[in-house]
Coordinates of C-alpha atoms and ligand atoms in Angstrom, one line a residue:
M1 CA 20.0 39.9 147.0
A2 CA 16.9 41.0 147.1
D3 CA 15.4 37.7 147.7
R4 CA 17.5 37.2 150.6
M5 CA 17.3 41.3 151.5
Q6 CA 13.7 40.5 152.6
T7 CA 13.2 37.3 154.6
G8 CA 12.2 39.0 158.0
P9 CA 12.9 41.9 160.4
V10 CA 17.1 42.6 160.9
L11 CA 17.8 43.2 164.5
I12 CA 20.5 45.3 165.1
L13 CA 19.7 45.9 168.7
G14 CA 19.7 43.2 171.9
E15 CA 16.2 41.5 172.7
D16 CA 16.4 43.5 175.7
A17 CA 16.3 46.9 174.4
Q18 CA 14.3 49.3 174.5
R19 CA 13.7 52.1 171.7
T20 CA 11.8 55.7 172.1
S21 CA 11.9 57.7 168.7
G22 CA 11.6 60.3 167.0
R23 CA 8.5 62.6 169.3
D24 CA 8.5 60.0 171.5
A25 CA 11.8 60.6 172.8
R26 CA 11.5 63.7 171.7
E27 CA 8.6 64.0 174.3
M28 CA 10.1 62.2 177.5
N29 CA 13.5 63.7 177.3
V30 CA 11.5 67.2 177.7
T31 CA 9.6 66.3 180.5
A32 CA 11.7 64.4 181.7
A33 CA 13.4 67.7 181.3
K34 CA 10.5 69.5 182.5
A35 CA 9.8 67.8 185.7
V36 CA 13.5 69.0 187.4
A37 CA 12.7 72.3 186.8
E38 CA 9.2 71.8 188.7
A39 CA 10.6 70.3 191.2
I40 CA 12.7 72.9 192.0
R41 CA 10.9 76.2 191.2
T42 CA 8.8 77.0 194.5
T43 CA 13.4 77.5 196.1
L44 CA 14.1 80.9 193.6
G45 CA 14.4 83.9 195.6
P46 CA 14.5 85.1 198.7
R47 CA 10.7 84.6 199.6
G48 CA 11.0 80.6 198.0
M49 CA 10.8 77.9 200.2
D50 CA 13.3 74.9 201.7
K51 CA 13.3 70.8 201.0
M52 CA 14.0 68.7 204.1
L53 CA 15.1 65.5 201.2
V54 CA 15.6 62.7 203.2
D55 CA 18.2 59.6 202.1
S56 CA 17.9 55.9 202.6
M57 CA 20.6 55.9 204.8
G58 CA 17.8 58.5 206.8
D59 CA 20.2 61.4 206.4
V60 CA 18.0 64.5 206.3
V61 CA 19.5 67.7 204.3
I62 CA 16.6 70.9 204.4
T63 CA 18.0 73.4 202.3
N64 CA 17.0 76.3 200.0
D65 CA 20.3 75.8 197.4
G66 CA 18.8 74.1 194.0
V67 CA 22.2 72.3 192.9
T68 CA 21.6 70.9 196.3
I69 CA 18.6 69.2 195.8
L70 CA 19.4 68.1 193.0
K71 CA 22.5 66.0 193.9
E72 CA 20.3 65.5 196.5
M73 CA 17.5 63.7 195.1
D74 CA 19.4 60.6 192.9
I75 CA 17.8 61.0 189.2
E76 CA 18.7 58.5 187.2
H77 CA 16.1 59.5 184.3
P78 CA 19.6 60.1 181.6
A79 CA 17.7 63.6 179.5
A80 CA 16.9 64.9 183.7
T81 CA 21.0 64.2 184.4
M82 CA 21.5 66.5 181.5
V83 CA 19.0 69.0 183.4
V84 CA 21.6 68.7 187.0
E85 CA 24.2 69.3 185.0
V86 CA 23.1 72.5 184.1
A87 CA 23.1 73.2 187.8
E88 CA 26.3 71.3 188.2
T89 CA 27.9 74.0 185.7
Q90 CA 26.8 76.5 187.5
E91 CA 28.2 75.6 190.4
D92 CA 31.1 75.1 188.9
E93 CA 31.5 77.8 187.1
T94 CA 30.3 81.2 189.9
G95 CA 29.0 79.3 192.8
D96 CA 24.9 80.9 192.1
G97 CA 21.8 80.7 190.6
T98 CA 22.1 77.2 190.3
T99 CA 17.8 76.8 190.3
S100 CA 17.2 79.8 187.8
A101 CA 19.8 78.3 185.2
V102 CA 17.4 74.3 185.7
I103 CA 14.5 76.7 185.2
L104 CA 15.1 78.5 182.6
A105 CA 16.3 75.4 180.3
G106 CA 12.7 74.1 181.5
E107 CA 11.3 77.1 180.2
L108 CA 13.3 76.6 176.8
L109 CA 11.8 73.5 176.3
K110 CA 8.5 74.2 177.5
R111 CA 8.4 76.6 175.5
A112 CA 9.8 74.8 172.6
E113 CA 7.8 72.0 173.0
D114 CA 4.6 74.2 171.7
L115 CA 6.7 75.3 168.5
L116 CA 7.3 70.8 167.6
E117 CA 3.5 71.2 167.7
Q118 CA 3.5 73.8 165.9
G119 CA 5.5 72.0 162.9
V120 CA 8.1 73.9 163.5
H121 CA 11.4 71.0 163.2
P122 CA 13.5 70.7 166.3
T123 CA 17.2 72.5 164.8
V124 CA 15.1 75.4 163.8
V125 CA 14.6 76.1 167.0
A126 CA 17.7 75.0 168.6
R127 CA 18.9 77.8 165.8
G128 CA 17.1 80.6 166.9
Y129 CA 17.8 79.3 170.5
R130 CA 21.5 79.3 169.5
L131 CA 21.1 83.2 167.5
A132 CA 18.9 84.7 170.7
S133 CA 21.3 83.5 173.3
E134 CA 24.2 85.2 171.9
E135 CA 21.9 88.4 171.3
A136 CA 21.3 88.0 175.5
W137 CA 24.8 88.2 176.3
N138 CA 25.3 91.1 174.3
V139 CA 23.0 92.5 176.3
L140 CA 23.6 91.4 179.4
E141 CA 26.8 93.1 178.6
S142 CA 25.6 96.6 177.6
K143 CA 23.6 96.4 180.5
S144 CA 26.0 95.5 183.6
Y145 CA 27.7 98.0 185.5
P146 CA 31.5 98.1 186.6
V147 CA 31.6 97.2 189.8
E148 CA 34.1 100.0 192.4
E149 CA 32.4 101.0 195.1
A150 CA 33.4 98.2 197.3
G151 CA 29.6 98.8 199.2
L152 CA 28.4 96.9 196.2
L153 CA 30.5 93.9 197.6
T154 CA 28.8 93.3 200.6
E155 CA 25.4 93.2 198.7
I156 CA 26.2 90.9 196.2
A157 CA 27.1 88.8 199.1
Q158 CA 23.8 89.7 200.5
T159 CA 21.8 89.1 197.2
A160 CA 23.2 85.7 197.5
M161 CA 22.5 84.6 200.5
T162 CA 19.0 86.0 200.5
G163 CA 16.7 82.8 201.3
K164 CA 19.2 80.5 202.4
G165 CA 18.1 80.6 206.3
A166 CA 21.2 82.7 206.7
E167 CA 19.0 85.1 207.2
A168 CA 19.6 86.5 210.7
A169 CA 23.2 87.7 210.1
K170 CA 23.1 88.2 206.8
E171 CA 24.6 91.8 206.6
A172 CA 27.3 90.6 209.3
L173 CA 28.4 87.0 207.6
S174 CA 28.1 89.5 204.3
E175 CA 30.9 91.1 206.0
L176 CA 32.6 88.3 206.7
V177 CA 32.7 87.1 203.2
V178 CA 33.5 89.3 201.4
T179 CA 36.9 90.1 204.1
A180 CA 37.2 86.3 203.4
V181 CA 37.5 87.0 199.3
R182 CA 39.5 89.3 199.8
A183 CA 42.5 88.2 201.9
V184 CA 42.8 84.8 199.4
K185 CA 43.2 87.0 195.9
D186 CA 45.7 86.6 193.9
E187 CA 47.3 88.6 191.7
E188 CA 45.3 87.1 188.5
E189 CA 43.1 83.9 190.6
I190 CA 41.3 83.8 193.9
D191 CA 41.4 80.0 194.3
L192 CA 38.5 79.6 197.1
S193 CA 40.4 76.9 198.6
N194 CA 42.5 79.1 200.4
V195 CA 39.2 80.2 202.5
T196 CA 38.8 76.5 204.9
V197 CA 34.8 77.1 205.9
E198 CA 34.7 75.5 209.8
A199 CA 30.7 74.3 210.8
V200 CA 30.9 74.6 214.5
V201 CA 27.4 73.4 216.0
G202 CA 26.9 75.5 219.2
G203 CA 26.0 78.8 219.7
G204 CA 24.2 81.5 217.4
I205 CA 25.1 82.7 213.5
S206 CA 25.6 85.3 214.5
D207 CA 28.8 84.5 216.7
S208 CA 30.3 83.2 213.6
E209 CA 34.1 84.6 212.7
L210 CA 36.9 85.4 210.0
V211 CA 39.8 83.9 211.6
E212 CA 42.7 85.6 209.7
G213 CA 44.6 82.6 210.5
V214 CA 44.2 78.1 210.2
V215 CA 41.2 77.1 212.7
V216 CA 44.3 73.4 213.3
D217 CA 41.5 71.1 214.3
K218 CA 44.2 69.4 216.9
E219 CA 46.1 70.2 221.2
R220 CA 49.6 71.1 221.9
A221 CA 51.5 68.2 221.8
D222 CA 52.7 68.6 225.6
D223 CA 50.7 70.0 228.2
N224 CA 53.6 71.6 229.5
M225 CA 54.0 73.3 226.3
P226 CA 52.9 77.1 226.5
W227 CA 48.9 77.5 225.4
Q228 CA 49.6 80.5 224.1
V229 CA 52.4 82.2 222.2
E230 CA 52.0 86.2 221.3
D231 CA 53.8 87.4 218.6
A232 CA 54.6 83.8 217.5
N233 CA 58.0 82.7 215.2
I234 CA 56.1 79.9 213.3
A235 CA 58.6 77.1 211.8
L236 CA 56.7 74.4 208.9
I237 CA 58.2 71.2 209.6
D238 CA 57.4 68.1 207.0
T239 CA 59.7 65.3 208.5
P240 CA 60.0 64.1 211.7
I241 CA 61.2 65.2 215.3
E242 CA 62.8 62.0 215.7
V243 CA 64.8 59.0 216.0
R244 CA 65.6 57.1 212.6
E245 CA 66.2 54.1 213.9
T246 CA 63.9 54.0 216.8
E247 CA 60.9 54.0 213.2
T248 CA 61.7 51.4 211.6
D249 CA 62.2 47.6 212.9
T250 CA 65.5 47.8 213.2
S251 CA 67.0 45.5 216.8
V252 CA 70.0 47.2 218.5
S253 CA 71.1 44.2 220.8
V254 CA 72.8 45.3 223.9
T255 CA 75.5 43.4 225.4
D256 CA 76.5 45.0 228.6
P257 CA 74.8 48.2 230.1
D258 CA 77.2 50.5 229.4
Q259 CA 75.9 49.8 226.0
L260 CA 72.6 50.8 226.2
T261 CA 73.4 53.3 228.2
T262 CA 75.9 55.7 225.5
F263 CA 72.9 54.0 222.3
V264 CA 70.1 55.7 224.9
E265 CA 72.7 58.8 225.3
R266 CA 72.9 59.0 221.9
E267 CA 69.5 59.3 221.1
E268 CA 68.9 61.7 223.0
T269 CA 71.8 64.1 221.4
Q270 CA 70.7 63.2 218.6
L271 CA 67.0 64.5 220.0
R272 CA 68.6 67.6 221.3
E273 CA 70.2 68.2 218.1
M274 CA 67.4 68.6 216.1
V275 CA 65.4 70.8 218.6
E276 CA 68.9 73.5 219.1
R277 CA 67.9 73.7 215.5
I278 CA 64.0 74.7 215.9
T279 CA 65.1 77.5 218.6
D280 CA 68.4 78.1 216.3
S281 CA 66.3 79.7 214.0
G282 CA 64.1 81.9 216.2
A283 CA 61.2 79.8 216.6
N284 CA 58.2 79.8 218.6
V285 CA 55.7 77.3 217.7
V286 CA 55.8 74.4 215.5
F287 CA 53.8 72.4 213.8
C288 CA 55.2 69.0 212.6
Q289 CA 53.4 67.2 209.9
K290 CA 55.1 63.9 211.3
G291 CA 55.3 63.0 215.0
I292 CA 57.0 64.3 217.6
D293 CA 59.4 61.7 220.0
D294 CA 58.0 62.3 223.2
M295 CA 61.8 63.3 224.8
A296 CA 61.8 66.3 221.4
Q297 CA 58.7 67.2 223.3
H298 CA 60.1 67.9 226.3
L299 CA 62.6 69.9 225.3
L300 CA 61.1 71.9 223.4
A301 CA 58.2 72.2 226.1
E302 CA 60.9 72.9 228.3
R303 CA 61.9 76.0 225.7
G304 CA 58.4 77.3 226.2
I305 CA 58.2 76.3 222.7
L306 CA 54.4 75.6 221.3
A307 CA 54.3 72.5 219.1
V308 CA 51.7 70.3 217.5
R309 CA 52.5 67.2 216.0
R310 CA 50.3 65.4 212.7
T311 CA 49.5 67.9 211.1
K312 CA 47.4 67.9 208.8
A313 CA 48.5 68.7 205.0
S314 CA 46.2 70.4 204.1
D315 CA 46.7 72.1 207.0
M316 CA 49.8 72.8 206.1
K317 CA 50.1 74.6 203.2
H318 CA 47.3 76.6 204.6
L319 CA 49.5 77.9 207.6
A320 CA 52.1 78.3 204.9
R321 CA 50.2 80.9 202.5
A322 CA 48.4 82.0 206.0
T323 CA 51.6 83.2 207.5
G324 CA 54.2 83.4 205.2
G325 CA 56.2 80.4 206.1
R326 CA 58.1 77.8 204.2
V327 CA 57.2 74.2 205.0
A328 CA 60.8 73.1 205.5
S329 CA 61.5 69.6 204.7
S330 CA 64.8 68.4 207.1
L331 CA 65.7 70.4 209.8
D332 CA 69.3 71.0 208.3
D333 CA 68.0 73.7 207.3
I334 CA 65.4 76.2 208.6
D335 CA 66.4 79.2 208.3
P336 CA 65.2 82.3 210.3
T337 CA 63.5 83.6 206.4
D338 CA 61.7 80.6 206.1
L339 CA 59.1 81.0 209.2
G340 CA 55.9 81.7 209.4
E341 CA 54.2 84.6 211.3
A342 CA 51.3 85.1 213.7
G343 CA 50.2 88.5 216.2
I344 CA 48.7 85.2 218.3
V345 CA 48.3 81.7 218.5
G346 CA 46.6 79.3 221.0
E347 CA 44.0 76.9 222.5
R348 CA 41.1 77.6 222.7
D349 CA 37.7 76.2 223.1
V350 CA 35.1 76.0 220.3
A351 CA 31.8 74.1 222.1
G352 CA 33.2 71.9 223.9
D353 CA 37.1 71.3 221.3
T354 CA 39.9 72.3 222.0
M355 CA 41.5 73.6 218.6
I356 CA 45.0 75.5 217.7
F357 CA 43.8 78.9 216.2
V358 CA 46.6 80.9 214.4
E359 CA 45.0 84.3 213.7
E360 CA 46.1 87.5 213.4
C361 CA 48.4 86.9 210.2
D362 CA 49.7 89.8 208.7
N363 CA 48.0 89.8 205.0
P364 CA 46.9 85.9 205.5
K365 CA 46.5 84.2 202.3
S366 CA 43.8 82.1 203.6
V367 CA 41.8 82.6 206.5
T368 CA 39.1 80.6 208.5
L369 CA 35.5 80.9 208.3
L370 CA 34.4 79.6 211.6
L371 CA 31.0 79.3 211.3
R372 CA 28.2 78.7 214.2
G373 CA 24.4 77.7 214.2
G374 CA 21.9 76.2 217.1
T375 CA 21.9 73.0 215.1
E376 CA 22.9 70.7 212.6
H377 CA 20.5 71.4 209.5
V378 CA 21.1 75.0 210.6
V379 CA 24.9 75.5 209.9
E380 CA 24.8 72.8 207.3
E381 CA 22.6 75.8 205.3
V382 CA 24.5 78.5 206.8
E383 CA 27.3 76.9 205.4
R384 CA 26.6 76.5 201.7
A385 CA 24.6 80.1 201.7
V386 CA 28.1 81.1 202.0
H387 CA 29.8 79.1 199.6
D388 CA 27.4 80.9 197.4
G389 CA 28.3 84.5 198.5
L390 CA 31.3 83.7 198.7
G391 CA 31.2 82.8 195.0
V392 CA 30.0 85.2 193.8
V393 CA 32.2 87.8 195.6
R394 CA 35.4 86.0 193.9
V395 CA 33.8 86.2 190.4
T396 CA 32.9 90.1 191.2
L397 CA 36.1 90.6 191.9
L398 CA 37.4 89.1 189.2
D399 CA 35.4 90.7 186.2
G400 CA 34.4 93.7 187.0
Q401 CA 30.4 93.1 186.5
V402 CA 27.4 93.7 187.8
L403 CA 23.5 93.3 186.8
P404 CA 20.6 94.2 189.2
G405 CA 18.9 91.4 190.4
G406 CA 15.6 90.3 191.0
G407 CA 14.2 90.5 187.5
A408 CA 15.6 93.2 186.6
P409 CA 17.7 91.9 184.1
E410 CA 15.7 89.7 182.7
T411 CA 12.7 91.7 182.3
A412 CA 14.8 93.3 180.2
L413 CA 16.3 90.3 177.8
A414 CA 12.6 89.3 177.0
L415 CA 12.1 93.2 175.5
A416 CA 15.6 93.7 173.9
I417 CA 15.3 90.0 172.7
R418 CA 11.5 90.7 170.7
D419 CA 13.3 93.3 168.8
Y420 CA 15.8 91.2 168.0
A421 CA 13.7 89.2 167.0
D422 CA 12.1 91.1 163.9
S423 CA 15.2 91.2 162.7
V424 CA 15.9 87.3 162.1
G425 CA 13.5 86.3 159.2
G426 CA 11.8 83.3 158.6
R427 CA 11.0 80.1 161.7
E428 CA 14.1 81.4 164.0
Q429 CA 11.8 84.4 164.3
L430 CA 9.4 82.3 166.6
A431 CA 12.2 80.4 168.6
V432 CA 14.1 83.8 169.5
E433 CA 10.6 85.3 170.0
A434 CA 10.1 81.7 172.3
F435 CA 13.2 82.6 174.1
A436 CA 12.2 86.0 175.0
D437 CA 8.9 84.3 176.1
A438 CA 11.7 81.7 178.1
M439 CA 13.2 84.9 180.5
E440 CA 10.2 85.8 182.6
A441 CA 10.5 82.8 184.1
I442 CA 12.6 84.2 186.3
P443 CA 10.4 87.6 187.5
R444 CA 6.9 85.5 186.7
T445 CA 8.7 82.9 189.8
L446 CA 10.7 85.6 191.7
A447 CA 6.2 87.0 192.2
E448 CA 4.6 83.4 192.8
N449 CA 7.0 82.9 194.8
A450 CA 6.5 86.1 196.9
G451 CA 2.9 85.8 196.6
V452 CA 2.3 88.4 194.3
G453 CA -0.2 88.3 191.2
P454 CA 2.6 87.1 188.8
I455 CA 0.9 88.3 185.6
D456 CA 0.4 92.5 187.7
A457 CA 4.0 92.0 188.3
L458 CA 5.2 91.3 185.0
T459 CA 3.3 94.1 183.2
D460 CA 4.4 97.1 186.0
L461 CA 8.1 95.1 185.1
R462 CA 7.5 95.7 181.1
S463 CA 6.0 98.9 181.4
Q464 CA 8.7 100.5 183.8
H465 CA 11.5 98.9 180.9
D466 CA 9.6 100.6 178.8
A467 CA 10.4 103.7 180.3
E468 CA 14.0 103.5 180.4
E469 CA 14.5 102.1 183.6
E470 CA 16.3 99.1 182.8
N471 CA 16.8 98.7 187.0
A472 CA 13.4 97.7 187.7
G473 CA 12.7 94.7 189.6
L474 CA 10.1 93.4 191.7
D475 CA 11.8 93.1 195.0
A476 CA 10.6 90.7 197.1
E477 CA 10.8 91.6 200.5
T478 CA 8.1 94.3 200.0
G479 CA 6.5 93.2 196.4
E480 CA 7.0 96.2 194.8
V481 CA 8.7 97.2 191.4
T482 CA 11.9 99.2 192.5
D483 CA 15.8 100.3 191.4
M484 CA 17.4 97.0 192.4
L485 CA 20.4 98.6 192.8
D486 CA 18.5 100.7 195.3
A487 CA 17.4 98.8 197.0
G488 CA 21.0 96.3 197.6
V489 CA 19.7 94.0 195.1
V490 CA 23.1 93.1 193.2
E491 CA 24.5 90.0 191.2
P492 CA 26.9 89.5 189.3
L493 CA 27.1 89.5 185.4
R494 CA 28.8 86.6 185.2
V495 CA 25.8 84.1 187.0
K496 CA 23.8 85.7 184.2
T497 CA 25.4 84.8 181.1
Q498 CA 26.0 81.6 182.6
A499 CA 23.3 80.3 183.9
I500 CA 21.8 81.2 180.2
Q501 CA 24.3 79.6 178.0
S502 CA 24.7 77.0 179.2
A503 CA 20.7 77.1 179.3
T504 CA 20.5 77.3 175.7
D505 CA 23.3 74.2 175.6
A506 CA 20.5 71.6 177.4
A507 CA 18.0 72.3 175.3
E508 CA 19.4 72.5 172.3
L509 CA 20.8 69.4 173.2
L510 CA 17.4 67.2 174.3
L511 CA 16.4 69.0 171.2
R512 CA 18.6 67.5 168.3
I513 CA 18.1 63.8 170.3
D514 CA 15.2 61.7 168.5
D515 CA 16.6 58.8 168.7
V516 CA 16.4 57.3 172.9
I517 CA 17.8 53.4 172.9
S518 CA 18.8 52.3 175.7
A519 CA 20.8 48.7 176.6
G520 CA 18.5 45.8 178.0
D521 CA 20.8 45.7 181.3
L522 CA 20.3 48.6 182.1
G523 CA 16.7 48.7 181.1
K524 CA 16.7 46.3 184.0
S525 CA 18.6 47.7 186.5
G526 CA 16.9 51.1 186.0
G527 CA 13.2 49.9 184.9
D528 CA 9.6 50.4 187.2
E529 CA 11.1 49.2 190.2
E530 CA 13.6 52.3 190.8
P531 CA 12.3 54.2 194.0
G532 CA 12.4 57.2 195.3
M533 CA 11.8 59.0 191.7
G534 CA 7.6 58.5 191.7
D535 CA 7.6 59.8 195.0
M536 CA 8.7 63.8 193.9
G537 CA 5.7 65.8 193.2
G538 CA 6.1 66.8 189.8
M539 CA 8.3 64.3 188.9
G540 CA 5.4 61.6 186.8
G541 CA 6.5 60.6 183.8
M542 CA 10.8 60.3 184.9
G543 CA 9.9 56.2 184.5
G544 CA 9.0 55.6 180.8
P545 CA 10.4 53.7 178.7
M546 CA 13.9 53.6 179.5
Ligands
ADP1 P1 19.6 80.6 192.0 O1 19.7 79.2 192.4 O2 18.9 81.0 190.9 O3 21.2 81.5 193.1 P2 17.7 82.5 194.5 O4 17.2 80.8 195.4 O5 19.1 82.3 194.8 O6 18.5 81.3 193.7 O7 17.2 82.9 193.5 C1 17.9 84.3 192.8 C2 17.0 84.9 192.7 O8 15.9 86.1 193.9 C3 17.9 86.0 192.0 O9 17.1 86.1 190.5 C4 17.8 87.7 192.3 O10 17.7 88.1 192.0 C5 16.7 87.3 193.5 N1 16.8 87.9 194.6 C6 17.7 87.6 195.2 N2 17.5 88.9 196.7 C7 16.6 89.4 196.2 C8 15.4 90.7 197.1 N3 15.9 90.9 197.7 N4 14.5 90.0 196.5 C9 14.3 90.2 194.6 N5 14.7 89.7 194.3 C10 15.4 89.0 194.6
MG2 MG1 21.1 82.0 194.4

């Protein structure tokens, strides 16, 4: 037996497979993950810079938004992808804080690397980080404020939208955002898909408006219909206003002209009956998800009804929520109580396009934000800013807890967790301290990006927090350390807790890996000739031996 075991190496991997183990594996992963954080750190905060991303088709995106940058970057390294996931989770859970979450993850890994070099075992670092993150959660909760005052909501929206191309109309936009989220709030949940964001090129950002209802990208079915109806009673119909036979391939053979007349008359009678049912319900506006026969259009026009055909299913859903109507799936059961209501329904010209506006709905549960901007890139970035704004207002309304921004909570965390480290024995203590140091990456980066000396800023922040100034943060506009609540820089608690949670999770995951085995085929397709990554500044080391 023993002899046979010694007859040469045992191969368990395919010929082309690559394997990196132990320290090398960890170094490779940490380097890749840090590179991702490095790539977006200059975008943090109101004074952060933007990135211009060009894809292989030549399409250009200009943005300051962390998760957008990372998605557009087409990152392939598996460890780097874990960090991109941090940003994606952050985006899904809160809608903001993606750059911060990634910077924290990079910083935790960087400091872990130092500890590993000093001989601390990776699982000890991971455990220390876990303990520290649990403590961080408690600290943040204890420092948060309940948001009772309505005023704070617009400030929260504004803080999230700062530095993202919406600057010119930040105040007005944040009002719109708050009104929109409030409107679509249901008892327990807030589903932001009920805020439709329409980005229209043309006009300026300040021409943006909130439509208390729905904008349907359609025109009236017939020019003889009224172009506008006030005090609209709206029928929502998802069955065709057509005579069925003509829809299918049924052929009717007629042998003499009388028969044809009867046939046409019968069809006309049926259409008349359909239109009659609609008018009987009291409707003066019709949105039909399917087609409307020409004859029926004519009849509807005669009766002064504004009708729209082939309305998108998603628009139908929004119309129902906005107008309080119910979608009828048969013309037989249209009841006056099914009709939705709107103050006004009519065609409007939006930057050269005709659209139907259903506006002035009473208590609409679906609204539309019509964003305007001079160029496509401007509106797109405004749209991303508005999405961040919607996200933070939503979580604030759900959780009701907020924190000052500008690096205040991170400074507080660094101090509190350094204290806490003393109570943690053993080598984990080193990791807890490293975690505390990592938190200060946020105020430091904010200072750097604002062109303020980071050392002075951090010293100032620490001393103010030591003096119980818990809301002291760096005002990036003035470069001063001041009370962030007074300065109106406010963020939801959940943005901070989630960032710490996902950053810690990712760091822990990567630290526990000590073996990277990639199958041969993967190695070939994602190998050295991979374009793109080499061009990104600070991405060195990404093309590792994967
Ligand atoms: P993220 O993707 O992490 O949200 P941002 O670029 O939006 O990145 O920057 C968020 C950070 O900027 C937060 O720490 C927030 O508190 C801070 N911030 C926002 N407005 C200001 C301000 N006026 N002064 C200082 N810090 C601010
Ligand atoms: Mg943000």
